[in-house]
mmCIF file of C-alpha atoms in Angstrom:
data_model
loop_
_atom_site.group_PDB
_atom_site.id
_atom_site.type_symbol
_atom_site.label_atom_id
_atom_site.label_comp_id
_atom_site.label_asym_id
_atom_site.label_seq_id
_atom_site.Cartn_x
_atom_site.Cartn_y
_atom_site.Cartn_z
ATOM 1 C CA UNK A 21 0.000 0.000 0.000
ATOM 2 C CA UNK A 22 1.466 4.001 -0.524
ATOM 3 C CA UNK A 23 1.607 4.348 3.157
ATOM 4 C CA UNK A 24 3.652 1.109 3.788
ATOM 5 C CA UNK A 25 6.041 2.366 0.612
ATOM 6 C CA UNK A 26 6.183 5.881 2.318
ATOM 7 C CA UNK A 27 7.496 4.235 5.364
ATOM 8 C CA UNK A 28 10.060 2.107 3.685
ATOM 9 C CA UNK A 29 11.584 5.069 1.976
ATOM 10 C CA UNK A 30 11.806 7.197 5.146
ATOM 11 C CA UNK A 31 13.549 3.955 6.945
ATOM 12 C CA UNK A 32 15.934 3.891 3.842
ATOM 13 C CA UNK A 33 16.435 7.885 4.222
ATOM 14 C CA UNK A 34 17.277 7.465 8.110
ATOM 15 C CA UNK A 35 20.065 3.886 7.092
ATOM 16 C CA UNK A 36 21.866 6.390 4.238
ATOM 17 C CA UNK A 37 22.675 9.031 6.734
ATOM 18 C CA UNK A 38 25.831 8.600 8.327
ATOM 19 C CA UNK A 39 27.408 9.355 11.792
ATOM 20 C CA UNK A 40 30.713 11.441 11.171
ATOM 21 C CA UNK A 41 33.308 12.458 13.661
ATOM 22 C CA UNK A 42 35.256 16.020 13.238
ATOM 23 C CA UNK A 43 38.664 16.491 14.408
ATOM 24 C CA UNK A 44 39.202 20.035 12.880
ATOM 25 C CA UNK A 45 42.281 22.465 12.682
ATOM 26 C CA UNK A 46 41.810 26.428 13.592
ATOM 27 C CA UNK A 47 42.198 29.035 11.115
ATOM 28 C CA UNK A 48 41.569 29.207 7.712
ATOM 29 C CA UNK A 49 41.987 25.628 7.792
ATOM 30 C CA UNK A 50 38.403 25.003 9.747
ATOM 31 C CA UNK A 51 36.771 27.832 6.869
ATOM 32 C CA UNK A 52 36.302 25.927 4.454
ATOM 33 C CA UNK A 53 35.674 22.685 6.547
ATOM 34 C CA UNK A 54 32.938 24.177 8.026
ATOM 35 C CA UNK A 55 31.324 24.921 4.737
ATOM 36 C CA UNK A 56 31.113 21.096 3.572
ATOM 37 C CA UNK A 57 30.004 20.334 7.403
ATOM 38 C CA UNK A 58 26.959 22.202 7.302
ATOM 39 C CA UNK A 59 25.783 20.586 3.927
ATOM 40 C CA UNK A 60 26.554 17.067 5.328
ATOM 41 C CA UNK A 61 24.476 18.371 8.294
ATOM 42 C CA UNK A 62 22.170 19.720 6.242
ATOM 43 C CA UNK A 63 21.586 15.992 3.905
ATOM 44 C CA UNK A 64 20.817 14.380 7.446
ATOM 45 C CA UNK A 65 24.451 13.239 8.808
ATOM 46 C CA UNK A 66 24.951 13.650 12.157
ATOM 47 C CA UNK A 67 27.905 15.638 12.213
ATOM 48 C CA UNK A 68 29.839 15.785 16.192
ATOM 49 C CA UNK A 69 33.008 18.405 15.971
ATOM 50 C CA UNK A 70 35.647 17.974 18.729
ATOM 51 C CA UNK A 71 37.195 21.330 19.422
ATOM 52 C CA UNK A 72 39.181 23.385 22.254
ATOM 53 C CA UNK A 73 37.611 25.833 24.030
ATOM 54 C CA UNK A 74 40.214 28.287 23.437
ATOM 55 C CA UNK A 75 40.250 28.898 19.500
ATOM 56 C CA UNK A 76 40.209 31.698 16.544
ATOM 57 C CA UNK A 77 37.398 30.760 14.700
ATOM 58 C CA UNK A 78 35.968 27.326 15.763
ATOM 59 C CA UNK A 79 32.508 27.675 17.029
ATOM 60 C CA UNK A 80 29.317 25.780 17.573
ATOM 61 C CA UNK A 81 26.894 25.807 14.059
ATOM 62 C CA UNK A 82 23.183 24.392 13.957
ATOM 63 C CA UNK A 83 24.194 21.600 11.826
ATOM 64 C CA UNK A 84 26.692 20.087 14.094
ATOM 65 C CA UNK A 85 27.360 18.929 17.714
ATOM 66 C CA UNK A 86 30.196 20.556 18.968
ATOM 67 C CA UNK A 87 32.339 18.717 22.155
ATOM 68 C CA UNK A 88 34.823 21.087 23.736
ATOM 69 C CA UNK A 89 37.368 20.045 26.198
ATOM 70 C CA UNK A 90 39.662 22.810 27.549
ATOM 71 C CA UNK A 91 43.484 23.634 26.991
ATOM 72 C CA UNK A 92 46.325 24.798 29.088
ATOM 73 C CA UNK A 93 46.541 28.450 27.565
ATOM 74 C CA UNK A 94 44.519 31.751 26.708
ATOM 75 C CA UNK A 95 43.006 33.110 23.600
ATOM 76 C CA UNK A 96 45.556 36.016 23.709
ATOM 77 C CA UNK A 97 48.297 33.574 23.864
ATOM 78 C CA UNK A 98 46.803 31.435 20.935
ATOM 79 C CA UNK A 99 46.303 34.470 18.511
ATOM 80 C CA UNK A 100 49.782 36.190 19.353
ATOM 81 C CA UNK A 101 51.351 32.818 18.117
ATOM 82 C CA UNK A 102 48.906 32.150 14.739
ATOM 83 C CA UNK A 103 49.841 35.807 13.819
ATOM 84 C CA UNK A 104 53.624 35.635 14.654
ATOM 85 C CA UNK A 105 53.780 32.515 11.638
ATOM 86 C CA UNK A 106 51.946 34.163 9.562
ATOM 87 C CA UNK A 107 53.946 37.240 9.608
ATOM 88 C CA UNK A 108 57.484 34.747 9.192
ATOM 89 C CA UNK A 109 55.459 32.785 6.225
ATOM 90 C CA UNK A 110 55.202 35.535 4.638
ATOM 91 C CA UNK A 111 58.249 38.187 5.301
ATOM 92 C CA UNK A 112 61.476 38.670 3.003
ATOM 93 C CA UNK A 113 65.164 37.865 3.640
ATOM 94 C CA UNK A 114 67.717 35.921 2.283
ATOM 95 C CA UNK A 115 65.933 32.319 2.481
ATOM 96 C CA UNK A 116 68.735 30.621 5.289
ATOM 97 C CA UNK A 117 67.602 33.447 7.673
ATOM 98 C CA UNK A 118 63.659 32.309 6.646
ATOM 99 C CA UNK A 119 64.137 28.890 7.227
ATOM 100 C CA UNK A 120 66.171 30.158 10.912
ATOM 101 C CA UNK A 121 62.559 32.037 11.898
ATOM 102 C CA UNK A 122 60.134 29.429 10.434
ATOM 103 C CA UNK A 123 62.350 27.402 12.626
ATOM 104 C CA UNK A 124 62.020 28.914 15.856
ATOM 105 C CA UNK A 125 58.360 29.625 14.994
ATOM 106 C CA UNK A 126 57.635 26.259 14.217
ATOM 107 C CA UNK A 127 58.609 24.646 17.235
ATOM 108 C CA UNK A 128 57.035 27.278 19.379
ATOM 109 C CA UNK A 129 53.400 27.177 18.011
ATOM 110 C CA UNK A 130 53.828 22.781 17.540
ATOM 111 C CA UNK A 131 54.274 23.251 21.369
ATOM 112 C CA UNK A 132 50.726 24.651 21.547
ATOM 113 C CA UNK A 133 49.393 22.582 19.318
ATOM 114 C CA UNK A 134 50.720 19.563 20.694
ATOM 115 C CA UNK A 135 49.478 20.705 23.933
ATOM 116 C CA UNK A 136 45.765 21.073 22.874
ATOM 117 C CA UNK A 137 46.333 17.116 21.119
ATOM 118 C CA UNK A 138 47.157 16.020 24.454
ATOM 119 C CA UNK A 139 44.409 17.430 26.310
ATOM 120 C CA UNK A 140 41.930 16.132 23.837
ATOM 121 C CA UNK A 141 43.848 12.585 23.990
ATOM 122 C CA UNK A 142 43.748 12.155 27.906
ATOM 123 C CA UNK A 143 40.132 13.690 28.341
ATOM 124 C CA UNK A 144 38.577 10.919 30.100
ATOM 125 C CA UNK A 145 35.041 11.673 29.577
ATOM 126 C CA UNK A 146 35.279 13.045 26.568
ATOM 127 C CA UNK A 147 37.482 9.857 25.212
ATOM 128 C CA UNK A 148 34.871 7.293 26.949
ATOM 129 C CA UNK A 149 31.990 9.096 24.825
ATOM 130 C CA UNK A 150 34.331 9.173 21.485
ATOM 131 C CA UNK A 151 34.343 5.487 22.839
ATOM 132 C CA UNK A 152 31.197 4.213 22.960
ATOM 133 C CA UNK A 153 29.194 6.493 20.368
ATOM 134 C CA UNK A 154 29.335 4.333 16.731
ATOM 135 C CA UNK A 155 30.728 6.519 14.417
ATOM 136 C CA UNK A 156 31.144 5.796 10.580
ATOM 137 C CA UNK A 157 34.475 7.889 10.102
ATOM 138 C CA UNK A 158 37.042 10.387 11.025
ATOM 139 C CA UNK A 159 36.959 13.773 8.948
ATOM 140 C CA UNK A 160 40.172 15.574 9.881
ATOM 141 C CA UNK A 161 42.781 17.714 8.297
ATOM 142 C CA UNK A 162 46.227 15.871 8.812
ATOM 143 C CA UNK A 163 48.295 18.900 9.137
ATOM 144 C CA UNK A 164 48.374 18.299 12.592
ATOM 145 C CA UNK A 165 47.979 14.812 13.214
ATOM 146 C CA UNK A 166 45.549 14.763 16.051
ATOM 147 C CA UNK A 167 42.773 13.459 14.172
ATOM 148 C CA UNK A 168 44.904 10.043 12.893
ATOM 149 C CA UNK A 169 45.736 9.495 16.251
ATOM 150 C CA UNK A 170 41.833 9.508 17.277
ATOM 151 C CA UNK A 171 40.852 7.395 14.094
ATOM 152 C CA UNK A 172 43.607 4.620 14.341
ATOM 153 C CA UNK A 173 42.968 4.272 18.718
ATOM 154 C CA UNK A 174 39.211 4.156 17.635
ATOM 155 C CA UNK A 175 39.859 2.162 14.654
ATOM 156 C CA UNK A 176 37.883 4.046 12.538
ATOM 157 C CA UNK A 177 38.378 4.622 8.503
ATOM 158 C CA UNK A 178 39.417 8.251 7.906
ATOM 159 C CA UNK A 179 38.766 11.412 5.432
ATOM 160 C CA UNK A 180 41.590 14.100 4.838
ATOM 161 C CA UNK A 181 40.670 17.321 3.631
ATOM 162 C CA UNK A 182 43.547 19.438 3.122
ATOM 163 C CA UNK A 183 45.575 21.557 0.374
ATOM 164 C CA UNK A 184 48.540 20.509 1.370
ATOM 165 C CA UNK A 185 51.111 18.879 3.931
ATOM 166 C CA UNK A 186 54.071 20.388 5.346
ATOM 167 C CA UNK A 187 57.343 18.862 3.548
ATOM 168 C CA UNK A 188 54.670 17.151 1.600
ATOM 169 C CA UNK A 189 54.308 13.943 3.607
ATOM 170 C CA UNK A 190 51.017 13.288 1.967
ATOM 171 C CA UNK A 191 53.343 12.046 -0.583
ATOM 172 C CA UNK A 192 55.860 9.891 0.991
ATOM 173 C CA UNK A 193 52.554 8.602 3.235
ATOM 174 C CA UNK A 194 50.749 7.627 0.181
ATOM 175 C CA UNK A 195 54.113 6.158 -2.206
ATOM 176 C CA UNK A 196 53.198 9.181 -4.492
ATOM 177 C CA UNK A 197 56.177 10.358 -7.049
ATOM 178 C CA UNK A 198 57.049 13.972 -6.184
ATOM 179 C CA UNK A 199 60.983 14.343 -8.043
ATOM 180 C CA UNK A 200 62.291 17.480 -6.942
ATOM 181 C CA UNK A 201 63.405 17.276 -10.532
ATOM 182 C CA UNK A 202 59.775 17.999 -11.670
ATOM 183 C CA UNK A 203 57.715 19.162 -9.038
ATOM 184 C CA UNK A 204 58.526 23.000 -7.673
ATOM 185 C CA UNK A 205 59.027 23.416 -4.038
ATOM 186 C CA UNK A 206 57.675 26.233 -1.794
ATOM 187 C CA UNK A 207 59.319 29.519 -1.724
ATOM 188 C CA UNK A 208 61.403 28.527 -5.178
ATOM 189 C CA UNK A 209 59.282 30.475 -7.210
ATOM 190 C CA UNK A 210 59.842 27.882 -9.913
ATOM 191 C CA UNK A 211 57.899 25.991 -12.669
ATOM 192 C CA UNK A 212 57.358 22.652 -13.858
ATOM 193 C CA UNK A 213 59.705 23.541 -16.548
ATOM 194 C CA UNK A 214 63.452 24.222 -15.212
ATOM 195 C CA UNK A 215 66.606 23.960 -16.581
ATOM 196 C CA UNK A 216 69.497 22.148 -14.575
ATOM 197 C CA UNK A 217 70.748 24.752 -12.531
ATOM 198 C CA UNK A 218 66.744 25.244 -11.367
ATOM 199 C CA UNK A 219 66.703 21.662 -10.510
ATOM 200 C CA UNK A 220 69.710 21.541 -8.556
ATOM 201 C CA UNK A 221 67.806 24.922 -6.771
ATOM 202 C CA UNK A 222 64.897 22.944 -6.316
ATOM 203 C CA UNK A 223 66.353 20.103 -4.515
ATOM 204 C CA UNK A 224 68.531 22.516 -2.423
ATOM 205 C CA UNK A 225 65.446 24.092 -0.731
ATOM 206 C CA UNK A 226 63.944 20.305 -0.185
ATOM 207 C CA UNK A 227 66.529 19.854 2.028
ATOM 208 C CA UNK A 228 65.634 22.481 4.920
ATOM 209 C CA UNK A 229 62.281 19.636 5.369
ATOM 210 C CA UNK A 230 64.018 16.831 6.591
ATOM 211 C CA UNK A 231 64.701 18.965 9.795
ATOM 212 C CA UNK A 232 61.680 21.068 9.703
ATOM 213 C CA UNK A 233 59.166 18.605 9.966
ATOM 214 C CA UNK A 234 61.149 16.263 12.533
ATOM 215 C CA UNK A 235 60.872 19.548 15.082
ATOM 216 C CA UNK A 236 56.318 19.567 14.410
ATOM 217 C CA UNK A 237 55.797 16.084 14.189
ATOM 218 C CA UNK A 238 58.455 13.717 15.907
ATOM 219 C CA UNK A 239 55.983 14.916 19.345
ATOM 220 C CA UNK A 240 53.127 13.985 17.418
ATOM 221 C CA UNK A 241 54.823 10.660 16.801
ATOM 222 C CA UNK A 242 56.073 10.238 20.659
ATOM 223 C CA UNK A 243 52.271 10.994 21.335
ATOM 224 C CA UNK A 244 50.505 8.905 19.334
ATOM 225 C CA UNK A 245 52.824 5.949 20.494
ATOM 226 C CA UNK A 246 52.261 6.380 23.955
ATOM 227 C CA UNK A 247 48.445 7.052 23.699
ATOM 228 C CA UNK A 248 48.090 3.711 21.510
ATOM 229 C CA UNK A 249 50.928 1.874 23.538
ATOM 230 C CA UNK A 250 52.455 0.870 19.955
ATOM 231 C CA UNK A 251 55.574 2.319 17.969
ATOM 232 C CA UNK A 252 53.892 4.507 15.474
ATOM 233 C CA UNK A 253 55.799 7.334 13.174
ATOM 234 C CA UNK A 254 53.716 10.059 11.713
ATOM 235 C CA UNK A 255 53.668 8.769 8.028
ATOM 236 C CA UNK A 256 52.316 5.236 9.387
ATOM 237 C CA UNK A 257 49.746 7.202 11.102
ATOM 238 C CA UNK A 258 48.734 9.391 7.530
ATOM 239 C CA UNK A 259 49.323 5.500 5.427
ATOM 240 C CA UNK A 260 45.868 4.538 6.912
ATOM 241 C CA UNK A 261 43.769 7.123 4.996
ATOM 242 C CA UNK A 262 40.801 6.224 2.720
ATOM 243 C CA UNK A 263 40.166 9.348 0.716
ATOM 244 C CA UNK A 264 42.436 12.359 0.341
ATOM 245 C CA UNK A 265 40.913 15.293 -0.249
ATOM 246 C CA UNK A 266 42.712 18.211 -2.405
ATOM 247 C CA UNK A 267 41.807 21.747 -2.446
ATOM 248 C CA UNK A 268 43.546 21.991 -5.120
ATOM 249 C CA UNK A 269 43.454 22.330 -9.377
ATOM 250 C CA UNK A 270 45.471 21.887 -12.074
ATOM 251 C CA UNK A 271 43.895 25.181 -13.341
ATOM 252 C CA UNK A 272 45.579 26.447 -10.632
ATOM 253 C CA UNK A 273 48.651 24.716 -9.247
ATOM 254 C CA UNK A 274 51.393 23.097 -11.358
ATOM 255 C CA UNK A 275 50.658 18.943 -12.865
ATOM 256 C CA UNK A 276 52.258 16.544 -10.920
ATOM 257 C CA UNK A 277 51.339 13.205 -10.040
ATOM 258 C CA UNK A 278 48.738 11.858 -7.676
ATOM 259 C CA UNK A 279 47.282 8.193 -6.357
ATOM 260 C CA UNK A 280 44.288 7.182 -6.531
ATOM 261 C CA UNK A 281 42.543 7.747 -3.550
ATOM 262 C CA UNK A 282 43.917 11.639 -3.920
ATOM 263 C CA UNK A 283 40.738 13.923 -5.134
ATOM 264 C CA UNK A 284 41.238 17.108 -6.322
ATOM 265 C CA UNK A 285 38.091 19.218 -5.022
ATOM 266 C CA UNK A 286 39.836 22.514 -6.082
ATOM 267 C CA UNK A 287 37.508 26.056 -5.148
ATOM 268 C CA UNK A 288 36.868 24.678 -1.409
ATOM 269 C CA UNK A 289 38.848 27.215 0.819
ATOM 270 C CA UNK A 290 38.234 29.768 3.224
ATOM 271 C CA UNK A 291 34.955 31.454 2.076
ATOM 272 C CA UNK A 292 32.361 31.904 -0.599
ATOM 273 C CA UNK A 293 30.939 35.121 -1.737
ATOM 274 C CA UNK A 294 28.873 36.770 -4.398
ATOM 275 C CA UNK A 295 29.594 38.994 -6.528
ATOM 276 C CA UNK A 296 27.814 41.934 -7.123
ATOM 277 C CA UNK A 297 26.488 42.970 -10.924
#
């Protein structure tokens, strides 16, 4: 009868909808999250966000459940740092005396970041909910690793949505080709066409990463192996990804190779506007 096929459908509706798990990351970074959250919300997923109390721009939204757990410093100290990398991202010099500051910077603000992992990590309640509510997946972006940590001790499949890693360990995590020969690093201002000379260049400023990242995510890896009481490195942590997800375009950024579970989702980043007539 209609009314008995009217039924079925809803039950089908309710089994499609998914339960989703949010491990965000502040800034611009959470933006354009937030925009695919509230559509997900919006087709009847039940969306739960895991956030710090203490954040820039992380706050609750009708279309999600937001779980805070607090952290061991102040929203003054928080912004001071974000703005302090941003201004050494972004400043001139001779590039040894850049990679000195983004140094420094680096370890001081993966110090506070590390910190707010922690606290979300040894929350007690907050872990025994995470715990025993059945989520489908993790949605996280992996530039700080907090999220893989969460997915792998839940053992849970997991979503990246990211531009791009630092020192681009979403390549060496996934086996993808990226030849400093072809593919231009950051800050080399260099295309996908160079002569010798540009590829020796190219490789030169590759080698600042092999230091750079060990300072933001050898804690991450300490962490991760003493919450899961296993020896885990950060790449065997990012290896365990279903679906990466690219804000990025060819359009856009230079061709280079990708895998297959690497989508490019290119115009999803920080906000969307109209524009006038």
């Amino acid at each position: 009868s209609p009314p008995a096929v009217v039924l079925l459908l809803s039950l089908l509706g309710l089994a499609a909808a998914g339960r989703l798990l949010v491990v965000p990351v502040d800034g611009s970074h959470w933006l354009s999250m937030r925009e695919v959250l509230d559509v997900l919300g919006q087709r009847g997923h039940e969306v739960v966000v895991v956030a710090p109390e203490v954040s820039l721009y992380i706050k609750p939204s009708k279309n999600v459940v937001m779980k805070m757990y607090p952290v061991p410093f102040t929203q003054e100290e928080l912004e001071e740092d974000l703005q302090g990398m941003i201004k050494d991202v972004f400043a001139g010099g001779p590039f040894l005396e850049r990679v000195f500051k983004l140094y420094q910077r680096a370890k001081k603000n993966s110090a506070v970041f590390l910190a707010t992992c922690a606290h979300l990590l040894h929350n007690t309640e907050l872990m025994r909910y995470l715990e025993e509510t059945k989520f489908d997946a993790v949605f996280t972006d992996p530039i700080l690793p907090c999220g893989q940590i969460l997915a792998e001790h839940l053992s849970l499949p997991s979503v990246y949505f990211l531009q791009q890693m630092p020192c681009a360990l979403e390549y060496g995590a996934t086996q993808c080709p990226n030849p400093p020969s072809y593919v231009p690093r950051v800050f080399t201002d260099l295309t996908d066409r160079m002569t010798f000379l540009q590829r020796v260049k190219n490789l030169l400023y590759d080698l600042p990463n092999f230091f750079l990242c060990d300072v933001v995510f050898q804690p991450y890896a300490e962490l991760a192996s003493e919450f899961l009481k296993r020896e885990v490195t950060v790449p065997d942590l990012l290896r365990h990804a279903s679906i990466w997800l690219l804000k990025l375009d060819f359009v856009l950024h230079f061709p280079r190779p990708l895998m297959p579970n690497m989508v490019l989702i290119s115009g999803v980043n920080c906000a969307y506007k109209k524009l006038n007539q």
